[in-house]
Amino acid sequence: MFVEKVKSAGLAHLSYVIGSAGEAAVVDPRRDCAVYIELAAAQHCRITHIFETHRNEDLVSGASVLSALTGAAVYHGPNPAGEVVYASTAVEGDEFGIGKVRLRVLETPGHTDDSLSFALYDTDFGEQAVAVFTGDALFVGDVGRTDFYPDRAEEVAGLLYDSLQKILQLGDQAILYPAHGAGSVCGSGMADRELSTLGYERMNNPRLQIERREAFIEAKIAEHHLQPPYFRHMEELNLSGASPLRHPLAPAPLTSQRFKELRQDCVLLDVRSASSFLGAHLPDSLALPVTMISAFAGWFLEPGDELILVANDTEQAALAALHLARIGYDRIQGFLAPSLAAWAAAGEAFGTLPVVDAHTVRGRRQEPRDDWTLLDVRDEEEFAQVSIPGARHLYVGELPGSLAELAPESAYTVMCGSGARATIAASVLLRAGFDKVDLFLGSMGAWKSVGFSTE
Amino acid sequence: MFVEKVKSAGLAHLSYVIGSAGEAAVVDPRRDCAVYIELAAAQHCRITHIFETHRNEDLVSGASVLSALTGAAVYHGPNPAGEVVYASTAVEGDEFGIGKVRLRVLETPGHTDDSLSFALYDTDFGEQAVAVFTGDALFVGDVGRTDFYPDRAEEVAGLLYDSLQKILQLGDQAILYPAHGAGSVCGSGMADRELSTLGYERMNNPRLQIERREAFIEAKIAEHHLQPPYFRHMEELNLSGASPLRHPLAPAPLTSQRFKELRQDCVLLDVRSASSFLGAHLPDSLALPVTMISAFAGWFLEPGDELILVANDTEQAALAALHLARIGYDRIQGFLAPSLAAWAAAGEAFGTLPVVDAHTVRGRRQEPRDDWTLLDVRDEEEFAQVSIPGARHLYVGELPGSLAELAPESAYTVMCGSGARATIAASVLLRAGFDKVDLFLGSMGAWKSVGFSTE
Amino acid sequence: MFVEKVKSAGLAHLSYVIGSAGEAAVVDPRRDCAVYIELAAAQHCRITHIFETHRNEDLVSGASVLSALTGAAVYHGPNPAGEVVYASTAVEGDEFGIGKVRLRVLETPGHTDDSLSFALYDTDFGEQAVAVFTGDALFVGDVGRTDFYPDRAEEVAGLLYDSLQKILQLGDQAILYPAHGAGSVCGSGMADRELSTLGYERMNNPRLQIERREAFIEAKIAEHHLQPPYFRHMEELNLSGASPLRHPLAPAPLTSQRFKELRQDCVLLDVRSASSFLGAHLPDSLALPVTMISAFAGWFLEPGDELILVANDTEQAALAALHLARIGYDRIQGFLAPSLAAWAAAGEAFGTLPVVDAHTVRGRRQEPRDDWTLLDVRDEEEFAQVSIPGARHLYVGELPGSLAELAPESAYTVMCGSGARATIAASVLLRAGFDKVDLFLGSMGAWKSVGFSTE
Amino acid sequence: MFVEKVKSAGLAHLSYVIGSAGEAAVVDPRRDCAVYIELAAAQHCRITHIFETHRNEDLVSGASVLSALTGAAVYHGPNPAGEVVYASTAVEGDEFGIGKVRLRVLETPGHTDDSLSFALYDTDFGEQAVAVFTGDALFVGDVGRTDFYPDRAEEVAGLLYDSLQKILQLGDQAILYPAHGAGSVCGSGMADRELSTLGYERMNNPRLQIERREAFIEAKIAEHHLQPPYFRHMEELNLSGASPLRHPLAPAPLTSQRFKELRQDCVLLDVRSASSFLGAHLPDSLALPVTMISAFAGWFLEPGDELILVANDTEQAALAALHLARIGYDRIQGFLAPSLAAWAAAGEAFGTLPVVDAHTVRGRRQEPRDDWTLLDVRDEEEFAQVSIPGARHLYVGELPGSLAELAPESAYTVMCGSGARATIAASVLLRAGFDKVDLFLGSMGAWKSVGFSTE
């Protein structure tokens, strides 16, 4: 018996192949699902079952695609929100045999109503669970979000409390396989550790140290989580099932001429590094470095947007296309191949984004002007925790909807924790016609490091 | 400007990507066509044109699939046999720009009525053709078959003669890029050399040494070529366009139990080496070593056959599936994973095919028996050239249709050039219930090497 | 923090990369160690420490090679048998920081005197061990062998008992990372499961169910293990340190002519499948299918042997070379490329190995003859458990040293559990000049499946 | 018979594997030579011969390394400059058999005294040369440089003329395989086309249109070529033979702390894109985008320099290390992994390079100031052809040796053709303490595109 973890960077999504004696099951497949078939085949296993721990809100499920490729049946928990058309319903106590191992279903609602966990048993050896797949109920160092049913906040937090008790009863020896790791938007307190057991979590997970149900509910209700607008689209899509990815997925390189023909009706995404965008970029492009696509594209793009990428090379464009496809953005017309230097040398217009450091920002603050704003785009919690006196707060994801609050003729220095999110935000301002924008590289981190005063 | 050759082993099919200044064209794409997109992208080119030199009869064209993936238009010659629905018609003198190069169309009928050649020009540099893509009109060391219109044999041989003159007029300096290399069923005299020019061929290609049109026609008419039955299916498919390959293509490993559930309605293909089949094989399996699929599967399989493979491992099964898909066999239920030793150890039945050498065969011939036949399955021309006295001839590909001529209760020693094709033939006999079959390993080659008498 | 497992098939050897915050450690690296550097780099970690759980006797350690490539220091337990020249000595309680995690040393002798275990702690989170690397002290479902110090058998079994208690005190929550998995020669009772925890083992591992120290010692002393002769060579090599692998490792293809020039002074290894060997093979070749090299080559080859391989293709030859290099056999002159059919067609001699099934074997037994032996080459324990009445036992690995006990003029039918090991054994007999040898395919498994009588 | 071309991007170096009937030869192998072994093996060939067309001055030859790996003998032309210790001497008329093909040596001095060409013959088919490997004597669209013997300029140009006549006598039909393609520093007039024949070149290569020997010599003497200082090092190294590359070659990721420990004694190379360097970079780093390493590193680095890279990711660092190793720079301590944003957020210092466009530059020119210089770093020929009035010229490669001519307190706007080379040059100025430096993105290309006046 083996369990292979498949990590999707950016989303910090974890999915699993469980194999035994020629058969395999997949838990929570992502959309680019050839990897599961290949992993199983490398161990001489055929995929016979697909399990979803819940309806994902942050990524496109690959269950329907994988099912079509393998003939395997999909199982999903009871879902009051609607029918998961490509799946059968699995309920508490259902058991499934995969080769010589057994998976037993635990209903573990709270994060969502349809949340299931799956306990894994080795029929050759022992009676206890070897491992448990907990989806978004229990993570390494954290537990699931309970903010998806705002009008039932207390109820679902309580349900999660009960579900966690049920999971812990499987015993300290069980290895923990959650659906997300550190970096996911599905939890903010996850440990930066990829391995754990129920025993280790029972003793160390902060949320599991809260003994009383009421205290747990209270703590969960006090949490603040972000819900990017694309979550709604994911929820719909994951009821009806995704379309397969085109193969190969890599966008086509565009000549400058072809680029100009297509540009008009497309959103221009610059997926190069933040530094590159600062140095030189195409006018009207949205900065979205490839490593930040998973976490931020869903705030800025509509499901039907036609996209053109600006990328260093084919590999980077391909990786960006993959990250976009995993969260439902498929309409990529191609990517621009010429370097920015070649682009400029052809007489085409380009932009740059001036960069300032902590000393410059302090200097500006010391001579306050009406027409200059230090704009901090971190999230509300980060801002509340520590900030630079006088900074104005607007979360990067909510910037497009809040532009009316800002004066285009004013000067803005944009900051975040380091300068990365601020680059995205600055590009949003530039696209909206703001023309006195610069970027505080190092941002809050640098400010604190040099010891300037905070509040 | 670059030209990248894509070889398909087994079929000895050659296709090409021509790229320049951000654009690319593909000549004669095969069905698994991601490779063209990737090759073009690696050189920062987008595929804008697809050209077919003729309607292929020996493999599935990937033009329609590649067109759907890239948006590129497909061009095909005027085809009296029917409409190539996915293509526009290109005629003599048409020109196409790919970046900074130019492709000019030459109508070069003879092999087929719709045969085109494409001359390649470098617009930066010189007036002569740099290269020419000749499809099945001109090969390295041979010229195209002209046996596809039996009632117009003389006419089409003459057309080919004229087409070759037209091609040669492009000049000695032009590099030759044909659609097939040595090993293809599309020509028997091809040189085992992957590179040539019109100059080299003009001086050395045996068929181009025939000066008179009449003599050329006579020589072509005297040729004998084989037409495996799947050619008809390819010709139909390549009018309407192929379906894309599933991704990933690799067949699923089957447990013994699953294998037995599926076996009934499937043809069992053993794609392991000939030696493996000789040593131990599954009853009723057809020997078709993976390297021989391209040349021989089309004689034995029907387009709609459901298949199960017997393979050493996942890689071999995947390769077999690819070779099968390239000639239109898609319905693979999976492959059997256990080794033959494990299979036998589970108490399952297996077969072996006894092997004899030249000395044993000679011994048998010296005591001729009514009920023993030395069956030579090489093709007619090989048999005519040299054979073992007393051997009976039946071409391996025609064996299934000729079984009624053979007595199942007799003993057969099967031979070919080396023993490879004979293994396939022997498996055909075994499947038909012949139970006194053995194989002459080394076959004609060994017989000649040891110096036994031939006729 | 991540732990990546690297499995070496055949040896069933497990090694690990532990990474955190830009630094990584490797536990028990194998000789082909680029994989560790690449795994670490993919997570932006540099290898800073290398740990050996003990001096391996079944494979070449890559610690010295990896150390030379990375500059990382190697740590090894106190070794009374001699100095591990490339390593520093680590003792009980030593601690090492890798990024933000901590490894603590436990001396856990018993399997070897120098055995160490390493407990893994997450300094961010919790006080208990997250995991433990146990080397050959504790496996999933079994414990280490204690047969390497025959004159101290009782003492070292007791030491292992104590070491296991020490390990278990780390707590049920700790994930178990041993140095071998099922299929290794380093334990016969391992579970076919790649994941476990101390808790799961405490409750289910048969050896950990023995409560009393004396009973544990008694059980260990009663075990029977095989020690292939190459173990001695590994032990020596792993004191002084291995040489790096050549890159690329793949053996060169040989033409028949080159093969014949080199053949005289080389051992000819046929690494194709057992079925292939049965069907046709080169005279004097030793059958050693690539999947069986790790377990069996060490019984038949001397460290300095010059080798030529017979392989299906470049990939198989390369894989064989890798398996051989991992256990210290580096001197490969190349591999023979022609197929056996082509070989035979050139008039070269070949052999075959006739195959019989259970019914034939029973028939022979029923008319016992003096000059026929059913030779069972399974190990002593297997033979003792169940056998075919009248079969003679000789372990496959010990066959080369026992040939004098057998009569070359007699007939032998060779068997094992399935026919795989018997193919190796039969090839040993053929090389020794025995010429009446055949193989019982299916062997004990088939015999039992069809219900024939056993003893 | 096959010929496989191996291209090394950046160097635009071309090497070749010629294979036939189980044997292969390599012409002009580069240092990372596993590729040749793998290409040959994929076609079941063993490398038996290695040929060098001349002693390379622009890259490290891999002949000695490949010879050690394969046992193949190396052949090199007669070299008055010293003994090529790893090679035998091949002279006019020598012939070598590779399987069924034949290579014949032509002495073709001129570019270097030891230049050889190799004519390829197919012994099965025809008497004429199929192809010719011309090294640096004849390229597609250009001929070799003759500036390496300044005191024998006329003589060697004449030798090249004679050599070209000798080559052309092989006939129009011969395919041309030179040692470099467009983009190489070994010729400035090469066609951007990877394929040609002697016939095509005879008719179109500008240098071959010069009929008279004297006129040819005159034309060659008038050429101006650059000789980066590392050429001397390559010439020495390629007499004695290179060391093998370490495997794996990829540099280790460094934490910020480790980086700071090592930094002092190292040259800091920023191999990210030019845009990235403009946006934000580490103080004192030399901008050398990975795609520009081959052409420019040899102007700025000494053979023994210890290097640290700044790279986007492991892949980019690995590619940079490969490009550096191919021209003899092996001493890479690692690469810095944190993004510039993370670096800045830790309170570390960073630099930026302000960017200006054509309109700004024109504006500055219109109010000329003593303390501002428009510094054009293109090569002499480019500058002579067209320039911006008032610009000062200094070639980028010669900048380090000319810094004394510039005033550090002045302001400099650096330009080239597009801004790419200018970014390197600007970084050289910044490292030298110039602190009023900005970059004209688009440079000469943009200036001309917008129609500003030139001279």
mmCIF file of N, CA and C in Angstrom, chain A residues 1-4 7 43 122 125-131 141 172-173 175 177 191-197 199-200 203-206, chain C residues 1-4 7 43 122 125-131 141 172-173 175 177 191-197 199-200 203-206:
data_model
loop_
_atom_site.group_PDB
_atom_site.id
_atom_site.type_symbol
_atom_site.label_atom_id
_atom_site.label_comp_id
_atom_site.label_asym_id
_atom_site.label_seq_id
_atom_site.Cartn_x
_atom_site.Cartn_y
_atom_site.Cartn_z
ATOM 1 N N MET A 1 0.840 -1.210 0.000
ATOM 2 C CA MET A 1 0.000 0.000 0.000
ATOM 3 C C MET A 1 0.872 1.256 0.000
ATOM 4 N N PHE A 2 0.483 2.224 -0.798
ATOM 5 C CA PHE A 2 1.208 3.485 -0.794
ATOM 6 C C PHE A 2 0.215 4.639 -0.812
ATOM 7 N N VAL A 3 0.661 5.781 -0.309
ATOM 8 C CA VAL A 3 -0.077 7.031 -0.449
ATOM 9 C C VAL A 3 0.890 8.037 -1.054
ATOM 10 N N GLU A 4 0.557 8.590 -2.208
ATOM 11 C CA GLU A 4 1.398 9.610 -2.830
ATOM 12 C C GLU A 4 0.657 10.939 -2.764
ATOM 13 N N LYS A 7 1.107 17.876 -4.661
ATOM 14 C CA LYS A 7 0.967 19.255 -4.200
ATOM 15 C C LYS A 7 0.786 20.204 -5.370
ATOM 16 N N GLN A 43 2.987 2.405 -10.339
ATOM 17 C CA GLN A 43 2.944 1.363 -9.306
ATOM 18 C C GLN A 43 2.006 0.235 -9.733
ATOM 19 N N ASP A 122 -5.597 -0.856 6.875
ATOM 20 C CA ASP A 122 -4.811 -1.888 6.217
ATOM 21 C C ASP A 122 -5.415 -3.227 6.606
ATOM 22 N N PHE A 125 -3.350 -5.998 8.462
ATOM 23 C CA PHE A 125 -2.455 -5.671 9.561
ATOM 24 C C PHE A 125 -3.120 -4.666 10.480
ATOM 25 N N GLY A 126 -3.663 -5.088 11.577
ATOM 26 C CA GLY A 126 -4.127 -4.128 12.567
ATOM 27 C C GLY A 126 -5.537 -3.643 12.342
ATOM 28 N N GLU A 127 -6.129 -3.097 13.397
ATOM 29 C CA GLU A 127 -7.525 -2.687 13.373
ATOM 30 C C GLU A 127 -7.684 -1.178 13.340
ATOM 31 N N GLN A 128 -6.674 -0.451 13.777
ATOM 32 C CA GLN A 128 -6.788 0.999 13.866
ATOM 33 C C GLN A 128 -6.595 1.638 12.483
ATOM 34 N N ALA A 129 -7.031 2.870 12.372
ATOM 35 C CA ALA A 129 -6.800 3.621 11.142
ATOM 36 C C ALA A 129 -5.315 3.911 11.001
ATOM 37 N N VAL A 130 -4.802 3.694 9.799
ATOM 38 C CA VAL A 130 -3.409 4.039 9.505
ATOM 39 C C VAL A 130 -3.295 5.531 9.244
ATOM 40 N N ALA A 131 -4.338 6.068 8.640
ATOM 41 C CA ALA A 131 -4.282 7.462 8.231
ATOM 42 C C ALA A 131 -5.707 7.975 8.058
ATOM 43 N N GLY A 141 -1.809 22.106 12.137
ATOM 44 C CA GLY A 141 -1.678 23.361 12.874
ATOM 45 C C GLY A 141 -2.887 24.271 12.826
ATOM 46 N N ASP A 172 -4.298 8.468 18.099
ATOM 47 C CA ASP A 172 -3.060 9.232 17.913
ATOM 48 C C ASP A 172 -2.184 8.702 16.780
ATOM 49 N N GLN A 173 -2.309 7.407 16.494
ATOM 50 C CA GLN A 173 -1.403 6.770 15.527
ATOM 51 C C GLN A 173 -1.706 7.122 14.081
ATOM 52 N N ILE A 175 -1.992 8.899 10.609
ATOM 53 C CA ILE A 175 -1.321 9.965 9.872
ATOM 54 C C ILE A 175 -2.378 10.896 9.282
ATOM 55 N N TYR A 177 -3.740 13.517 6.567
ATOM 56 C CA TYR A 177 -3.615 13.972 5.187
ATOM 57 C C TYR A 177 -4.702 14.999 4.869
ATOM 58 N N ALA A 191 0.614 25.168 9.980
ATOM 59 C CA ALA A 191 2.045 25.038 10.224
ATOM 60 C C ALA A 191 2.754 24.854 8.895
ATOM 61 N N ASP A 192 3.965 25.335 8.837
ATOM 62 C CA ASP A 192 4.792 25.155 7.650
ATOM 63 C C ASP A 192 5.473 23.787 7.749
ATOM 64 N N ARG A 193 4.637 22.778 7.804
ATOM 65 C CA ARG A 193 5.138 21.415 7.988
ATOM 66 C C ARG A 193 4.210 20.479 7.245
ATOM 67 N N GLU A 194 4.760 19.602 6.454
ATOM 68 C CA GLU A 194 3.917 18.786 5.585
ATOM 69 C C GLU A 194 3.517 17.478 6.215
ATOM 70 N N LEU A 195 3.942 17.221 7.445
ATOM 71 C CA LEU A 195 3.631 15.919 8.001
ATOM 72 C C LEU A 195 3.082 16.063 9.412
ATOM 73 N N SER A 196 2.121 15.238 9.713
ATOM 74 C CA SER A 196 1.592 15.225 11.065
ATOM 75 C C SER A 196 0.743 13.982 11.275
ATOM 76 N N THR A 197 0.346 13.817 12.525
ATOM 77 C CA THR A 197 -0.524 12.705 12.897
ATOM 78 C C THR A 197 -1.628 13.265 13.780
ATOM 79 N N GLY A 199 -2.190 12.309 16.672
ATOM 80 C CA GLY A 199 -1.590 12.490 17.993
ATOM 81 C C GLY A 199 -0.865 13.813 18.108
ATOM 82 N N TYR A 200 -0.084 14.112 17.084
ATOM 83 C CA TYR A 200 0.682 15.355 17.136
ATOM 84 C C TYR A 200 -0.246 16.563 17.155
ATOM 85 N N MET A 203 -2.090 17.144 20.478
ATOM 86 C CA MET A 203 -1.259 17.748 21.510
ATOM 87 C C MET A 203 -0.819 19.174 21.183
ATOM 88 N N ASN A 204 -0.789 19.541 19.897
ATOM 89 C CA ASN A 204 -0.159 20.805 19.540
ATOM 90 C C ASN A 204 -0.997 21.780 18.728
ATOM 91 N N ASN A 205 -1.987 21.302 18.008
ATOM 92 C CA ASN A 205 -2.778 22.208 17.171
ATOM 93 C C ASN A 205 -3.514 23.200 18.067
ATOM 94 N N PRO A 206 -3.279 24.500 17.911
ATOM 95 C CA PRO A 206 -3.866 25.480 18.835
ATOM 96 C C PRO A 206 -5.389 25.353 18.959
ATOM 97 N N MET C 1 8.518 22.859 6.533
ATOM 98 C CA MET C 1 9.298 21.633 6.656
ATOM 99 C C MET C 1 8.699 20.523 5.794
ATOM 100 N N PHE C 2 9.567 19.821 5.083
ATOM 101 C CA PHE C 2 9.085 18.686 4.298
ATOM 102 C C PHE C 2 10.028 17.500 4.504
ATOM 103 N N VAL C 3 9.484 16.315 4.302
ATOM 104 C CA VAL C 3 10.285 15.101 4.225
ATOM 105 C C VAL C 3 9.939 14.430 2.913
ATOM 106 N N GLU C 4 10.921 14.212 2.045
ATOM 107 C CA GLU C 4 10.681 13.516 0.787
ATOM 108 C C GLU C 4 11.368 12.161 0.857
ATOM 109 N N LYS C 7 12.758 6.195 -2.940
ATOM 110 C CA LYS C 7 12.751 4.728 -2.919
ATOM 111 C C LYS C 7 13.648 4.167 -4.003
ATOM 112 N N GLN C 43 12.924 22.766 -3.708
ATOM 113 C CA GLN C 43 12.277 23.432 -2.583
ATOM 114 C C GLN C 43 13.180 24.541 -2.040
ATOM 115 N N ASP C 122 9.931 19.838 15.353
ATOM 116 C CA ASP C 122 9.554 21.096 14.715
ATOM 117 C C ASP C 122 9.700 22.200 15.761
ATOM 118 N N PHE C 125 6.698 24.452 16.855
ATOM 119 C CA PHE C 125 5.372 23.904 17.084
ATOM 120 C C PHE C 125 5.486 22.606 17.856
ATOM 121 N N GLY C 126 5.292 22.600 19.143
ATOM 122 C CA GLY C 126 5.207 21.346 19.873
ATOM 123 C C GLY C 126 6.546 20.832 20.351
ATOM 124 N N GLU C 127 6.482 19.953 21.343
ATOM 125 C CA GLU C 127 7.682 19.442 21.988
ATOM 126 C C GLU C 127 7.982 17.998 21.593
ATOM 127 N N GLN C 128 6.950 17.291 21.126
ATOM 128 C CA GLN C 128 7.145 15.873 20.822
ATOM 129 C C GLN C 128 7.834 15.696 19.470
ATOM 130 N N ALA C 129 8.376 14.515 19.274
ATOM 131 C CA ALA C 129 8.962 14.201 17.964
ATOM 132 C C ALA C 129 7.848 14.099 16.926
ATOM 133 N N VAL C 130 8.059 14.729 15.788
ATOM 134 C CA VAL C 130 7.120 14.620 14.671
ATOM 135 C C VAL C 130 7.323 13.293 13.955
ATOM 136 N N ALA C 131 8.560 12.857 13.893
ATOM 137 C CA ALA C 131 8.885 11.657 13.125
ATOM 138 C C ALA C 131 10.190 11.100 13.647
ATOM 139 N N GLY C 141 6.071 -3.154 10.339
ATOM 140 C CA GLY C 141 5.672 -4.558 10.447
ATOM 141 C C GLY C 141 6.776 -5.522 10.826
ATOM 142 N N ASP C 172 3.428 7.750 20.438
ATOM 143 C CA ASP C 172 2.588 7.201 19.358
ATOM 144 C C ASP C 172 2.473 8.120 18.162
ATOM 145 N N GLN C 173 2.615 9.430 18.399
ATOM 146 C CA GLN C 173 2.358 10.411 17.344
ATOM 147 C C GLN C 173 3.447 10.483 16.297
ATOM 148 N N ILE C 175 5.798 9.800 13.263
ATOM 149 C CA ILE C 175 5.767 9.079 11.989
ATOM 150 C C ILE C 175 7.054 8.282 11.854
ATOM 151 N N TYR C 177 9.964 6.484 9.736
ATOM 152 C CA TYR C 177 10.685 6.469 8.459
ATOM 153 C C TYR C 177 11.855 5.489 8.528
ATOM 154 N N ALA C 191 5.603 -5.185 6.387
ATOM 155 C CA ALA C 191 4.277 -4.997 5.810
ATOM 156 C C ALA C 191 4.425 -4.349 4.450
ATOM 157 N N ASP C 192 3.517 -4.680 3.571
ATOM 158 C CA ASP C 192 3.491 -4.076 2.246
ATOM 159 C C ASP C 192 2.755 -2.739 2.360
ATOM 160 N N ARG C 193 3.298 -1.865 3.179
ATOM 161 C CA ARG C 193 2.645 -0.582 3.435
ATOM 162 C C ARG C 193 3.751 0.433 3.670
ATOM 163 N N GLU C 194 3.664 1.553 3.019
ATOM 164 C CA GLU C 194 4.767 2.507 3.080
ATOM 165 C C GLU C 194 4.603 3.516 4.198
ATOM 166 N N LEU C 195 3.533 3.452 4.973
ATOM 167 C CA LEU C 195 3.355 4.481 5.977
ATOM 168 C C LEU C 195 3.016 3.872 7.324
ATOM 169 N N SER C 196 3.558 4.471 8.347
ATOM 170 C CA SER C 196 3.216 4.021 9.687
ATOM 171 C C SER C 196 3.673 5.049 10.705
ATOM 172 N N THR C 197 3.280 4.806 11.921
ATOM 173 C CA THR C 197 3.683 5.665 13.039
ATOM 174 C C THR C 197 4.146 4.751 14.170
ATOM 175 N N GLY C 199 2.900 4.722 17.001
ATOM 176 C CA GLY C 199 1.682 4.223 17.613
ATOM 177 C C GLY C 199 1.144 3.004 16.902
ATOM 178 N N TYR C 200 1.103 3.100 15.592
ATOM 179 C CA TYR C 200 0.564 1.974 14.823
ATOM 180 C C TYR C 200 1.428 0.731 14.994
ATOM 181 N N MET C 203 1.116 -0.983 18.416
ATOM 182 C CA MET C 203 -0.093 -1.787 18.561
ATOM 183 C C MET C 203 -0.134 -2.999 17.636
ATOM 184 N N ASN C 204 0.611 -2.969 16.510
ATOM 185 C CA ASN C 204 0.413 -3.997 15.494
ATOM 186 C C ASN C 204 1.651 -4.762 15.049
ATOM 187 N N ASN C 205 2.832 -4.172 15.177
ATOM 188 C CA ASN C 205 4.043 -4.858 14.718
ATOM 189 C C ASN C 205 4.222 -6.137 15.526
ATOM 190 N N PRO C 206 4.248 -7.315 14.892
ATOM 191 C CA PRO C 206 4.306 -8.577 15.646
ATOM 192 C C PRO C 206 5.472 -8.622 16.624
#
